[in-house]
Amino acid sequence: MRVDDRVHFCPPGRLIIGAGSRAQLPALVARLGYRQGVLVTDTFFSGHTPWVEEYVSAARALGIETLVFDGGAPDPTTTLCDQATAAIRAALDGHVPDHVIALGGGSNIDLAKVLCITLPTGRPTHDFVKGLSPSDRPIPFVALPTTAGTGSEATPGAILVDPENATKVAVMDNSLRPQVALIDPEFTYCCPPKVTADAGIDAFTHAIESYLTLDSSKFDRAGSADPGYSGRSSLTMIFAREAISLCARYLKRAYDDGADIEARTGMCYASLYAALSYGSAGLNAVHGIAYAVAGATHRSHGTTNAVMLPYVLAELAGTRAEELLDVARIFGIDSSDPGHAIGELCGQIRSLIGAVGIPTTLKKIGIEKASLPSLLEDALGVTRLARAFPVPDVKAAYARILHNAFEGELGKSLAV
Ligand SMILES: NC(=O)c1ccc[n+]([C@@H]2O[C@H](COP(=O)([O-])OP(=O)(O)OC[C@H]3O[C@@H](n4cnc5c(N)ncnc54)[C@H](O)[C@@H]3O)[C@@H](O)[C@H]2O)c1
């Protein structure tokens, strides 16, 4: 508890977790009174797993019809969202479905979130990038994540590539949070190592970034009565801390051995707990700069976050030393010399990123030195994230982070 906290905590409507829990879904959907749904996925799941067919036939036996749309793709664009809207509306011949289900990683979940708001009217995705109005009523949403993970099943936003923008854009509103988030760890067992690494580092980044972010008492809600993100609180920090601890224990294990069921399950909890933290607290510089790096390199979300993470943490040694020392202790680092411990933590995290096959400098992912100023401008342009970075001079801090991430400079002993 912290006396000055201003908690505005927004979890999904229902959270279901457990190996094999997908078998409960048809009866739950029937119980909720839904009868005509759209299941959004991609061809990996429709073609190479039994899960789509199993669900559709079990739901049909209970009187629920489901249209399968398997045109999902990694990092959905606003164009894909509009094409999917048109295709599904045509296939349903004017009928608006009463629920949307997403099966897949963050990409399919985000595409489905957008469809919840575009399918009723056919309006273009761009109409919702600036926010939803009270009269916009999204279709109820059920999220079945297959990666661990983005945590999109517990957040208010869909993150999209916009062909007209250098960085990613978001469609965001608390009404887009799922009615049901069902986490069946068995969905993640077939994740290949690259997806396991990217998604795992994404979850770790969510946990640590939201643990260190701006306090809820200082967060600018821009007058919103129902903010999607509102800064860290003692409540979000409980989830963040547990997620960091689970990632320290299980991320590398899940990458090394995809058949390690305890590690797979541990990472599912880590991903969800991280989302229960950042899904209300919000994020800052790692994601803000990573969106710009993703725009420039088209590398995956997990990779672009991972490459920035150690350098952002090093920059926070001055303003978030206490919390960084908490994290250092979780990693088994002796914290008696704070500067050394934080340097050691940043180094260990960078080694972990390298050990799961992700590049550890901007140079290594193909950024040219000459493009650092435009990256800085694009990153600062994601103002909702820049404003939440808890340092006195965000522009100077972002410039130092970009320089260090390009050169791979990580002081072993940091000024605290
Ligand atoms: N909305 C949010 O709150 C939020 C948060 C973080 C990230 N994101 C977005 O999520 C996306 C990244 O999602 P992701 O990391 O989950 O990956 P992804 O959804 O992009 O999937 C990557 C690939 O892995 C495959 N895949 C997924 N699960 C699999 C499984 N169990 N077995 C085999 N293959 C599998 C997919 O078919 C796809 O080809 C990015 O676009 C990012 O912007 C959204």
Coordinates of N, CA and C and ligand atoms in Angstrom, one line a residue, residues 42 44-45 74-76 105-108 110 113 146-147 150 152 155 157-159 168 187-188 190-192 195 199 202 206 278 301, ligand 1:
D42 N -4.5 -17.6 -37.7 CA -3.7 -17.6 -39.0 C -3.6 -19.0 -39.4
F44 N -1.2 -21.1 -39.6 CA -0.5 -22.1 -38.8 C -1.6 -22.9 -37.9
F45 N -2.4 -22.2 -37.3 CA -3.4 -22.8 -36.4 C -4.5 -23.5 -37.1
P74 N 1.9 -11.9 -38.8 CA 2.7 -11.2 -37.8 C 2.7 -9.7 -38.0
D75 N 2.6 -8.9 -36.9 CA 2.6 -7.5 -36.9 C 1.5 -6.9 -37.9
P76 N 0.3 -7.0 -37.5 CA -0.8 -6.6 -38.4 C -0.7 -5.1 -38.8
G105 N -0.8 -15.5 -31.3 CA 0.0 -14.6 -30.6 C -0.6 -13.2 -30.5
G106 N 0.3 -12.3 -30.1 CA -0.2 -10.9 -30.0 C -0.7 -10.3 -31.3
S107 N -0.2 -10.8 -32.4 CA -0.6 -10.3 -33.7 C -2.1 -10.6 -34.0
N108 N -2.4 -11.9 -33.8 CA -3.8 -12.2 -34.1 C -4.8 -11.6 -33.1
D110 N -4.3 -8.7 -31.6 CA -4.5 -7.3 -31.9 C -5.4 -7.1 -33.1
K113 N -8.9 -7.6 -31.9 CA -9.4 -6.4 -31.1 C -9.9 -5.4 -32.0
T146 N -1.4 -17.8 -27.6 CA -0.6 -19.0 -27.9 C 0.9 -18.8 -27.7
T147 N 1.2 -17.5 -27.3 CA 2.6 -17.2 -27.0 C 2.6 -16.7 -25.6
T150 N 2.9 -11.4 -25.1 CA 2.6 -10.0 -25.3 C 1.7 -9.6 -24.2
S152 N -1.4 -9.3 -24.6 CA -2.5 -8.5 -25.2 C -3.8 -8.9 -24.7
T155 N -4.8 -6.3 -22.0 CA -4.5 -4.9 -22.2 C -5.6 -4.2 -23.0
G157 N -5.2 -2.3 -25.6 CA -4.8 -1.8 -26.9 C -4.5 -2.8 -28.0
A158 N -4.6 -2.4 -29.2 CA -4.1 -3.1 -30.4 C -3.0 -2.3 -31.0
I159 N -1.8 -2.9 -31.2 CA -0.6 -2.2 -31.7 C -0.5 -2.6 -33.2
K168 N 4.8 2.5 -34.9 CA 3.5 1.8 -34.8 C 2.4 2.7 -34.2
F187 N -1.3 -24.5 -25.4 CA -1.2 -23.8 -26.7 C 0.3 -23.4 -27.0
T188 N 1.1 -23.2 -25.9 CA 2.4 -22.6 -26.2 C 3.5 -23.7 -26.4
C190 N 4.1 -25.7 -28.7 CA 4.7 -25.9 -30.1 C 5.4 -24.6 -30.5
C191 N 5.5 -23.6 -29.7 CA 6.2 -22.4 -30.1 C 7.6 -22.7 -30.4
P192 N 8.1 -22.3 -31.6 CA 9.5 -22.5 -31.9 C 10.4 -21.6 -31.1
V195 N 10.2 -17.7 -31.5 CA 9.0 -17.1 -31.0 C 9.0 -17.1 -29.5
A199 N 8.9 -13.6 -27.5 CA 7.7 -13.4 -26.7 C 8.1 -13.3 -25.2
D202 N 9.7 -10.1 -24.4 CA 8.6 -9.1 -24.4 C 7.9 -9.1 -23.0
H206 N 7.9 -6.1 -20.3 CA 6.7 -5.5 -19.7 C 6.8 -5.4 -18.2
Y278 N 1.6 -4.0 -16.5 CA 1.7 -2.9 -17.5 C 0.4 -2.6 -18.1
H301 N 8.7 -7.4 -32.6 CA 8.5 -6.6 -31.4 C 9.4 -7.0 -30.3
Ligands
LIG1 N1 -1.8 -5.2 -27.7 C1 -0.8 -5.3 -26.9 O1 -1.0 -5.0 -25.7 C2 0.5 -5.8 -27.3 C3 1.5 -5.9 -26.4 C4 2.8 -6.4 -26.9 C5 2.9 -6.8 -28.2 N2 1.9 -6.6 -29.1 C6 2.0 -7.0 -30.5 O2 2.1 -8.4 -30.6 C7 2.8 -8.8 -31.7 C8 3.8 -9.9 -31.4 O3 3.1 -11.0 -30.9 P1 3.8 -12.4 -30.6 O4 5.2 -12.1 -30.1 O5 2.9 -13.1 -29.7 O6 4.0 -13.1 -32.0 P2 3.1 -13.2 -33.2 O7 1.6 -13.2 -32.8 O8 3.5 -12.1 -34.2 O9 3.4 -14.6 -33.9 C9 4.7 -14.8 -34.5 C10 4.6 -16.1 -35.3 O10 4.6 -17.2 -34.3 C11 3.5 -18.1 -34.7 N3 3.0 -18.7 -33.5 C12 2.3 -18.1 -32.5 N4 2.0 -19.0 -31.5 C13 2.6 -20.2 -31.9 C14 2.6 -21.5 -31.4 N5 2.0 -21.7 -30.2 N6 3.2 -22.5 -32.1 C15 3.8 -22.2 -33.2 N7 3.8 -21.0 -33.8 C16 3.2 -20.0 -33.2 C17 2.5 -17.2 -35.4 O11 1.7 -18.0 -36.3 C18 3.4 -16.2 -36.2 O12 3.8 -16.7 -37.4 C19 3.4 -7.5 -32.3 O13 2.7 -7.1 -33.4 C20 3.3 -6.6 -31.1 O14 3.2 -5.2 -31.6 C21 0.7 -6.2 -28.6

